[in-house]
Short mmCIF file of C-alpha atoms in Angstrom, two decimals:
data_model
loop_
_atom_site.label_atom_id
_atom_site.label_comp_id
_atom_site.label_asym_id
_atom_site.label_seq_id
_atom_site.Cartn_x
_atom_site.Cartn_y
_atom_site.Cartn_z
CA MET A 17 153.65 91.09 63.36
CA LEU A 18 150.05 92.13 62.38
CA TYR A 19 148.74 92.39 66.26
CA TYR A 20 151.43 95.34 66.35
CA ILE A 21 150.57 96.78 63.63
CA ALA A 22 146.90 96.26 64.83
CA GLY A 23 147.95 98.24 68.44
CA ALA A 24 149.41 100.29 66.97
CA ILE A 25 146.68 101.68 64.74
CA LEU A 26 144.51 101.53 67.92
CA PHE A 27 146.63 103.84 69.52
CA ALA A 28 146.77 105.95 66.92
CA ILE A 29 143.23 106.43 66.89
CA PHE A 30 143.10 107.00 70.62
CA LEU A 31 145.04 109.62 70.64
CA PHE A 32 143.61 111.02 67.78
CA LEU A 33 140.09 111.23 69.44
CA TRP A 34 141.62 111.86 72.73
CA PHE A 35 143.10 115.21 71.19
CA GLN A 36 140.11 116.11 69.39
CA ASN A 37 138.01 115.17 72.59
CA ILE A 38 140.08 117.46 74.81
CA LYS A 39 139.64 120.26 71.87
CA THR A 40 136.88 119.72 71.63
CA LYS A 41 135.92 120.36 75.31
CA LYS A 42 137.82 123.89 75.04
CA GLU A 43 136.07 124.85 72.32
CA LEU A 44 132.65 124.06 73.86
CA LYS A 45 134.32 125.82 76.95
CA GLU A 46 134.99 128.50 75.08
CA LYS A 47 131.41 129.25 73.76
CA ASP A 48 130.56 129.12 77.02
CA ILE A 49 131.88 131.54 78.18
CA ARG A 50 131.05 133.48 75.22
CA LEU A 51 127.24 132.67 76.23
CA GLN A 52 127.85 133.77 79.57
CA SER A 53 129.26 136.81 78.51
CA LEU A 54 126.62 137.27 76.29
CA PHE A 55 123.96 135.83 78.45
CA GLU A 56 125.00 139.15 80.94
CA GLU A 57 125.36 141.63 78.50
CA THR A 58 121.61 140.65 77.53
CA ASP A 59 119.99 140.39 80.95
CA LYS A 60 122.30 143.42 81.04
CA GLN A 61 120.20 145.81 78.30
CA PHE A 62 117.20 144.16 79.64
CA HIS A 63 116.64 145.57 82.41
CA LEU A 64 118.27 149.03 81.42
CA GLN A 65 115.84 149.02 79.24
CA GLN A 66 112.99 148.68 81.98
CA ASP A 67 114.35 150.92 84.19
CA LEU A 68 114.33 153.41 81.05
CA ILE A 69 110.76 153.10 81.17
CA SER A 70 110.35 153.30 84.25
CA ILE A 71 111.69 156.47 84.61
CA LEU A 72 110.26 157.53 81.56
CA SER A 73 106.63 156.41 82.66
CA GLN A 74 107.12 158.36 86.10
CA GLU A 75 108.29 161.25 84.04
CA LEU A 76 105.43 161.46 81.57
CA ARG A 77 102.95 160.63 84.25
CA THR A 78 103.52 164.02 86.62
CA PRO A 79 102.87 166.35 83.51
CA LEU A 80 99.90 164.11 82.80
CA TYR A 81 98.67 164.17 86.09
CA GLY A 82 98.89 168.03 86.08
CA ILE A 83 97.10 168.07 82.47
CA MET A 84 94.06 165.83 83.58
CA GLY A 85 93.78 167.38 87.49
CA LEU A 86 92.92 170.43 85.93
CA ALA A 87 90.91 169.05 82.94
CA ASN A 88 88.54 168.05 85.45
CA LEU A 89 89.24 171.32 87.40
CA LEU A 90 87.72 172.98 84.86
CA GLU A 91 84.55 170.75 84.42
CA GLU A 92 83.94 171.72 87.79
CA GLU A 93 84.40 175.16 88.40
CA TYR A 94 82.61 175.85 85.24
CA PRO A 95 79.47 173.63 84.82
CA GLU A 96 78.54 175.28 81.24
CA LEU A 97 81.54 173.42 79.77
CA LYS A 98 81.00 170.51 80.76
CA ASN A 99 79.59 169.45 77.28
CA ASP A 100 81.74 171.33 75.53
CA LYS A 101 83.77 168.52 72.76
CA ASN A 102 87.46 170.36 72.51
CA LEU A 103 87.28 169.73 76.96
CA LYS A 104 85.25 165.92 76.21
CA SER A 105 87.93 165.25 74.21
CA LEU A 106 91.07 166.98 75.77
CA LYS A 107 90.17 164.58 78.95
CA PHE A 108 89.95 161.19 77.20
CA SER A 109 93.03 162.15 75.75
CA GLY A 110 94.41 162.56 79.00
CA ASP A 111 92.52 159.16 80.01
CA TYR A 112 93.68 156.93 77.30
CA LEU A 113 97.21 158.23 77.68
CA PHE A 114 97.44 157.17 81.96
CA THR A 115 96.10 154.03 80.44
CA LEU A 116 98.67 153.29 77.73
CA ILE A 117 101.67 154.40 80.03
CA ASN A 118 100.54 152.13 82.61
CA ASN A 119 99.80 148.74 80.71
CA VAL A 120 103.04 148.97 78.74
CA LEU A 121 105.09 149.96 81.96
CA HIS A 122 103.12 146.70 83.28
CA ILE A 123 103.72 144.33 80.49
CA ASN A 124 107.14 145.50 80.50
CA PHE A 125 107.91 143.99 84.01
CA LEU A 126 105.72 141.00 84.25
CA ASN A 127 106.66 137.87 82.82
CA SER A 128 102.87 136.29 83.65
CA GLU A 129 101.97 138.99 80.70
CA GLU A 130 98.51 140.01 83.02
CA VAL A 131 96.91 143.14 83.23
CA THR A 132 94.28 143.01 86.14
CA ALA A 133 90.94 145.14 83.95
CA GLN A 134 89.39 147.62 87.03
CA ASN A 135 86.15 146.89 87.26
CA THR A 136 83.86 150.10 87.67
CA LEU A 137 80.37 151.86 86.77
CA PHE A 138 80.89 154.08 83.17
CA ASN A 139 78.69 155.60 80.16
CA LEU A 140 79.28 153.39 77.50
CA LYS A 141 77.74 155.57 74.95
CA GLU A 142 79.46 158.56 76.43
CA VAL A 143 83.29 157.13 76.76
CA ILE A 144 82.71 155.95 72.55
CA GLN A 145 81.42 159.19 71.79
CA ASN A 146 84.77 160.66 72.68
CA LEU A 147 86.60 158.47 71.44
CA VAL A 148 85.36 159.94 67.92
CA ASN A 149 85.28 162.86 68.98
CA SER A 150 89.20 162.24 69.27
CA PHE A 151 89.73 161.15 65.58
CA SER A 152 87.90 164.03 63.79
CA TYR A 153 91.51 166.10 63.18
CA ALA A 154 92.61 162.25 61.23
CA THR A 155 89.54 161.81 59.34
CA GLU A 156 89.87 165.90 58.33
CA ASN A 157 93.27 165.57 57.05
CA SER A 158 93.18 162.17 55.57
CA ASP A 159 89.52 163.32 53.33
CA ASN A 160 88.14 160.08 55.37
CA THR A 161 84.38 159.91 56.34
CA LEU A 162 84.09 158.35 59.42
CA HIS A 163 80.53 156.50 60.52
CA PHE A 164 80.03 156.01 63.46
CA GLU A 165 76.51 153.82 65.20
CA PHE A 166 75.10 153.21 68.34
CA ASP A 167 72.85 150.24 69.36
CA PRO A 168 70.38 151.88 71.11
CA GLU A 169 69.29 149.07 72.15
CA ILE A 170 72.53 148.70 74.81
CA ASP A 171 72.47 149.72 78.46
CA LYS A 172 73.40 153.41 78.84
CA MET A 173 75.49 152.85 82.10
CA ILE A 174 77.82 149.21 81.85
CA ASN A 175 80.60 147.96 84.39
CA GLY A 176 84.19 147.33 83.22
CA ASP A 177 87.93 149.53 82.07
CA PHE A 178 86.68 152.13 79.89
CA GLY A 179 91.11 153.07 79.84
CA ILE A 180 91.19 149.10 78.33
CA LEU A 181 88.50 149.27 76.77
CA SER A 182 89.55 152.94 74.39
CA GLN A 183 92.81 151.66 74.28
CA ILE A 184 92.40 149.14 72.68
CA LEU A 185 89.77 150.31 70.11
CA MET A 186 92.38 153.59 69.41
CA ASN A 187 94.44 151.22 67.65
CA LEU A 188 91.93 149.28 65.79
CA MET A 189 90.72 152.59 64.66
CA SER A 190 94.04 154.29 63.77
CA ASN A 191 94.57 150.86 61.57
CA ALA A 192 91.84 151.34 59.77
CA LEU A 193 92.68 154.55 58.75
CA ARG A 194 96.14 154.17 57.97
CA PHE A 195 94.38 152.21 55.43
CA THR A 196 92.11 154.91 54.58
CA LYS A 197 92.96 157.57 52.16
CA ASN A 198 89.28 159.34 50.53
CA GLY A 199 87.30 157.11 51.66
CA ASN A 200 85.16 155.67 54.51
CA VAL A 201 85.79 154.23 57.86
CA TYR A 202 83.17 152.63 59.88
CA PHE A 203 82.35 152.32 63.57
CA SER A 204 79.53 150.76 64.89
CA VAL A 205 78.92 149.08 68.56
CA THR A 206 76.26 146.91 68.47
CA LEU A 207 74.44 144.77 71.22
CA ILE A 208 75.11 140.92 69.93
CA LYS A 209 72.61 139.56 73.55
CA LYS A 210 71.76 139.84 76.21
CA LYS A 211 72.08 136.98 78.66
CA ASP A 212 70.91 138.12 82.74
CA ASN A 213 73.05 140.84 83.60
CA ILE A 214 75.77 140.37 81.00
CA SER A 215 75.67 142.23 77.89
CA THR A 216 77.75 140.56 74.94
CA ILE A 217 79.02 144.17 72.45
CA SER A 218 80.20 144.23 69.07
CA PHE A 219 82.61 147.14 68.52
CA LYS A 220 83.34 146.55 64.39
CA ILE A 221 85.75 148.38 62.20
CA ASN A 222 85.47 148.22 58.41
CA HIS A 223 86.42 150.24 55.85
CA ASP A 224 87.26 150.57 52.22
CA GLY A 225 90.30 151.73 51.39
CA ASP A 226 93.38 149.80 50.25
CA GLU A 227 92.76 145.69 49.74
CA VAL A 228 94.76 144.23 52.79
CA SER A 229 96.53 141.26 52.22
CA VAL A 230 96.22 138.37 53.82
CA GLU A 231 99.99 139.08 55.71
CA ASP A 232 99.04 142.05 56.50
CA LYS A 233 96.24 141.00 58.54
CA LYS A 234 98.60 138.56 60.25
CA SER A 235 100.62 141.79 61.45
CA ILE A 236 97.56 144.23 61.18
CA TYR A 237 98.74 145.44 64.79
CA GLN A 238 102.61 145.02 64.70
CA GLU A 239 104.83 147.87 65.77
CA PHE A 240 106.07 148.53 62.51
CA ILE A 241 104.22 147.17 59.28
CA ASN A 242 104.80 149.35 56.12
CA VAL A 243 106.58 151.79 57.26
CA LYS A 244 106.83 153.88 53.69
CA ASN A 245 102.96 154.49 54.26
CA THR A 246 103.17 154.65 57.98
CA LYS A 247 105.01 157.55 58.07
CA ARG A 248 102.36 159.60 55.93
CA THR A 249 100.29 158.45 58.35
CA TYR A 250 97.80 160.07 61.22
CA LEU A 251 98.32 158.16 64.13
CA GLY A 252 101.83 155.96 62.88
CA THR A 253 101.55 152.59 63.35
CA GLY A 254 99.95 151.35 66.63
CA ILE A 255 100.98 148.79 69.11
CA ASN A 256 101.76 145.54 69.48
CA SER A 257 99.62 142.15 68.88
CA LYS A 258 100.69 141.03 72.16
CA ILE A 259 99.65 143.97 73.65
CA VAL A 260 96.20 144.15 71.97
CA ASN A 261 95.41 140.47 72.78
CA ILE A 262 96.81 140.25 75.85
CA LEU A 263 94.50 143.38 76.78
CA ALA A 264 91.73 142.13 74.72
CA GLN A 265 91.83 138.92 77.35
CA SER A 266 92.00 141.14 80.28
CA ILE A 267 88.14 142.80 79.57
CA ASN A 268 87.33 139.31 78.50
CA GLY A 269 87.19 140.12 74.95
CA GLU A 270 88.14 138.41 71.73
CA ILE A 271 90.14 140.27 68.98
CA ILE A 272 88.51 138.81 65.44
CA ILE A 273 89.36 139.44 61.83
CA PRO A 274 87.21 137.65 59.76
CA GLU A 275 88.41 135.77 56.52
CA ASN A 276 87.75 137.70 53.16
CA THR A 277 89.88 139.02 50.22
CA HIS A 278 87.47 141.12 49.03
CA LYS A 279 88.53 144.76 48.63
CA GLY A 280 88.70 146.72 52.25
CA SER A 281 88.80 145.49 55.91
CA GLU A 282 86.69 144.62 58.81
CA TYR A 283 87.52 143.76 62.30
CA ALA A 284 85.90 143.75 65.41
CA LEU A 285 86.57 143.61 69.44
CA VAL A 286 83.49 141.34 70.60
CA VAL A 287 83.50 142.10 75.04
CA ASP A 288 80.96 140.87 77.60
CA PHE A 289 79.68 143.40 80.08
CA LYS A 290 78.35 143.05 83.30
CA GLU A 291 75.05 145.83 83.81
CA GLN A 292 74.86 148.32 86.01
CA THR A 293 73.31 146.67 89.02
CA PRO A 294 70.60 148.31 91.56
CA ASP A 295 72.93 149.09 94.57
CA ILE A 296 75.92 150.03 92.92
CA GLU A 297 75.16 153.90 92.76
CA GLU A 298 74.21 153.96 95.77
CA THR A 299 77.35 152.23 96.66
CA ASN A 300 79.73 154.62 94.42
CA GLN A 301 78.58 157.81 96.04
CA GLY A 302 79.73 156.87 98.96
CA SER A 303 79.58 158.60 102.83
CA GLY A 304 82.03 161.13 102.44
CA SER A 305 79.56 163.29 103.54
CA CYS A 306 78.49 162.33 106.96
CA SER A 307 76.11 164.28 109.12
CA GLY A 308 78.12 165.72 111.60
CA ALA A 309 81.34 167.00 111.30
CA PRO A 310 83.52 165.97 108.52
CA LEU A 311 86.04 163.62 107.45
CA LYS A 312 89.00 164.92 108.46
CA ALA A 313 92.13 164.85 105.39
CA LEU A 314 95.77 165.54 105.47
CA ILE A 315 97.58 166.14 101.77
CA VAL A 316 101.02 165.55 101.79
CA ASP A 317 102.61 166.74 98.64
CA ASP A 318 105.58 169.18 97.08
CA ASN A 319 103.75 169.88 93.48
CA LYS A 320 101.51 172.62 94.32
CA LEU A 321 99.20 172.03 91.70
CA ASN A 322 98.64 168.35 92.95
CA LEU A 323 97.85 169.93 96.39
CA LEU A 324 95.31 171.66 94.61
CA VAL A 325 93.72 169.55 92.46
CA ALA A 326 94.14 166.33 95.84
CA ASP A 327 92.40 169.58 97.66
CA LYS A 328 89.84 170.15 95.05
CA ILE A 329 88.42 166.89 94.92
CA LEU A 330 87.52 166.02 98.69
CA SER A 331 86.51 169.67 99.71
CA LYS A 332 84.01 169.10 97.16
CA GLU A 333 83.33 165.83 99.40
CA HIS A 334 83.05 167.45 102.06
CA PHE A 335 86.15 167.28 103.32
CA ASP A 336 87.75 169.20 106.01
CA CYS A 337 91.47 168.63 104.31
CA THR A 338 94.90 170.50 105.35
CA THR A 339 97.68 170.47 102.74
CA VAL A 340 101.74 170.39 103.52
CA ASN A 341 104.41 170.33 101.32
CA ASN A 342 106.70 168.13 102.99
CA GLY A 343 107.33 165.10 105.47
CA PHE A 344 108.94 166.51 108.65
CA ASP A 345 105.58 169.21 108.87
CA ALA A 346 103.15 166.01 108.22
CA ILE A 347 104.44 164.05 111.07
CA GLU A 348 104.30 167.21 113.80
CA LEU A 349 100.57 167.41 112.24
CA VAL A 350 99.09 163.88 112.84
CA LYS A 351 100.79 163.98 116.27
CA LYS A 352 98.97 166.86 116.86
CA ASN A 353 95.42 165.95 114.93
CA ASP A 354 93.41 163.63 114.12
CA TYR A 355 92.17 162.78 110.60
CA ASN A 356 90.40 160.08 109.06
CA ILE A 357 92.20 159.51 106.02
CA ILE A 358 96.17 161.04 104.77
CA LEU A 359 97.51 161.22 101.15
CA MET A 360 101.09 160.58 101.69
CA ASP A 361 102.95 161.23 98.22
CA ILE A 362 105.76 158.79 97.73
CA ASN A 363 108.46 161.15 95.81
CA MET A 364 109.73 164.20 97.65
CA PRO A 365 112.53 166.02 98.96
CA LYS A 366 114.86 165.10 102.44
CA LEU A 367 112.27 163.14 103.68
CA ASN A 368 110.40 160.42 100.77
CA GLY A 369 106.89 159.69 101.80
CA ILE A 370 108.02 155.91 103.03
CA GLY A 371 110.63 157.79 105.57
CA THR A 372 107.66 159.71 106.61
CA THR A 373 105.16 157.20 107.04
CA LYS A 374 107.09 154.83 109.55
CA ARG A 375 107.19 157.89 111.46
CA ILE A 376 104.05 157.87 111.57
CA ARG A 377 103.66 154.73 112.65
CA GLU A 378 105.58 155.12 115.85
CA PHE A 379 102.72 156.86 117.00
CA ASN A 380 99.68 156.27 115.34
CA THR A 381 99.14 152.55 113.74
CA LYS A 382 95.44 153.71 113.47
CA VAL A 383 94.88 156.93 110.66
CA PRO A 384 94.93 154.86 107.03
CA ILE A 385 97.43 156.11 104.69
CA ILE A 386 97.29 156.15 101.04
CA ALA A 387 100.46 156.75 98.97
CA LEU A 388 99.70 158.60 95.93
CA THR A 389 102.87 157.68 93.60
CA ALA A 390 104.17 158.46 89.88
CA VAL A 391 106.71 155.72 90.52
CA ASP A 392 106.52 152.38 89.25
CA ILE A 393 104.81 150.95 92.04
CA THR A 394 106.94 147.07 91.55
CA GLN A 395 109.65 148.43 92.65
CA LEU A 396 108.17 149.39 95.90
CA ASN A 397 105.67 147.23 96.70
CA ARG A 398 107.82 145.81 99.87
CA GLN A 399 108.70 148.92 100.82
CA ILE A 400 104.91 150.21 101.42
CA VAL A 401 103.81 147.18 103.51
CA GLN A 402 106.93 147.19 105.88
CA ALA A 403 106.30 151.60 106.28
CA GLY A 404 103.04 150.60 107.66
CA LEU A 405 101.02 152.29 104.25
CA ASN A 406 97.54 150.99 103.35
CA ASP A 407 97.17 151.32 100.07
CA TYR A 408 98.16 152.69 96.99
CA ILE A 409 97.73 155.00 93.56
CA ILE A 410 99.56 155.62 90.48
CA LYS A 411 98.60 159.34 89.81
CA PRO A 412 97.65 160.42 87.32
CA TYR A 413 94.19 159.07 89.51
CA ASN A 414 91.08 158.32 88.08
CA LYS A 415 88.36 160.90 91.45
CA SER A 416 86.50 157.60 91.47
CA HIS A 417 89.12 155.11 92.25
CA LEU A 418 90.60 157.75 94.44
CA LEU A 419 87.34 158.81 96.48
CA GLU A 420 86.38 154.98 96.69
CA MET A 421 89.14 154.16 97.88
CA ILE A 422 89.46 156.83 100.47
CA TYR A 423 85.49 155.47 101.45
CA LYS A 424 86.86 151.70 101.53
CA TYR A 425 89.40 152.16 104.38
CA ILE A 426 87.48 154.99 106.17
CA ASN A 427 84.30 152.60 106.23
CA ASN A 428 86.35 149.96 107.15
CA PRO A 429 89.29 151.39 109.52
CA GLU A 430 90.81 147.59 110.93
CA MET A 431 91.70 147.06 106.94
CA LYS A 432 95.66 146.82 106.93
CA ASN A 433 97.43 146.18 103.29
CA GLY A 434 98.19 142.71 102.62
#
């Protein structure tokens, strides 16, 4: 009798566990369906965010290209404005916005969290002075005094990425001003050491404003730090720590925040820069002004301002420029003329730069064609290669970068986009 009772109990337990197992599987399946739906919705929102940033960056680049281009033209057309403080600040602000747009877009699309820094020759003191000048409005309106010191031992010309450097320092400076009212902000650029052709330079910023707590230091680069206070500051909240550190690493730099508890705050950027090598300046001058017949360039863009700026840049280098505002006319011109270089806008009505290049490549595979585009390049890489374009430059572009690329393909006609 006991065996039957024990067997019945075990059978009942088995049935209970079996039903519980079925119930659990059903619940897990329902949760899995909900999680999958949530994942798909999140992924959809992520891609929508990427698309939005891409579209916004393109819309921002177009007017910014005009501003930067016109500022450069003003400086070239009116040499007396070359040292004008306001024009220098305008050019610096344009360069800063350009770098900011590119890097935010870059990080938005690349999971590798890498930013590729440019290695160009620039005047460090001039770049830093322009940055300091751009903060004159901020200091005047907050009743702060900005003290600036530049170590005379630092070489005038160095190699690096002045756009990324400016972006980092802009955020360090804005944080100092955020915590300072009726006080002092000290900005010093100092040579720490020099070995071989490498200069280690410190960009240190400290201030005597409100005391910064340990918690605030940890979040000093966060997007939303003390929202109540930032509403009355000049530059708002700056970019977050993730982007700042990625930018610092891209130029072989390090952000340092000393551990101290006294009133005020101090933080620094330490970077290794290569000094100018003797042959760089000669190389940057290019070979556009060759002896004999001038080099011929075809510029294709549906925006008149873009055509004007590119024409002015190349004409100064003694190029014989032809400008055209559509792809169909460009094709006919290439059939009838020999060009040393073609600058091709991508986003044009009727026939875009990709389609125009494909048709040109049907009868001319030798002329170098460089894409000039405000479109996010991560969406176009494959199309650019397939169309037969040799390379690309994102608008708004740096004049020296454009000329460097043009000379590279003119001097090496066999080069192809890899």
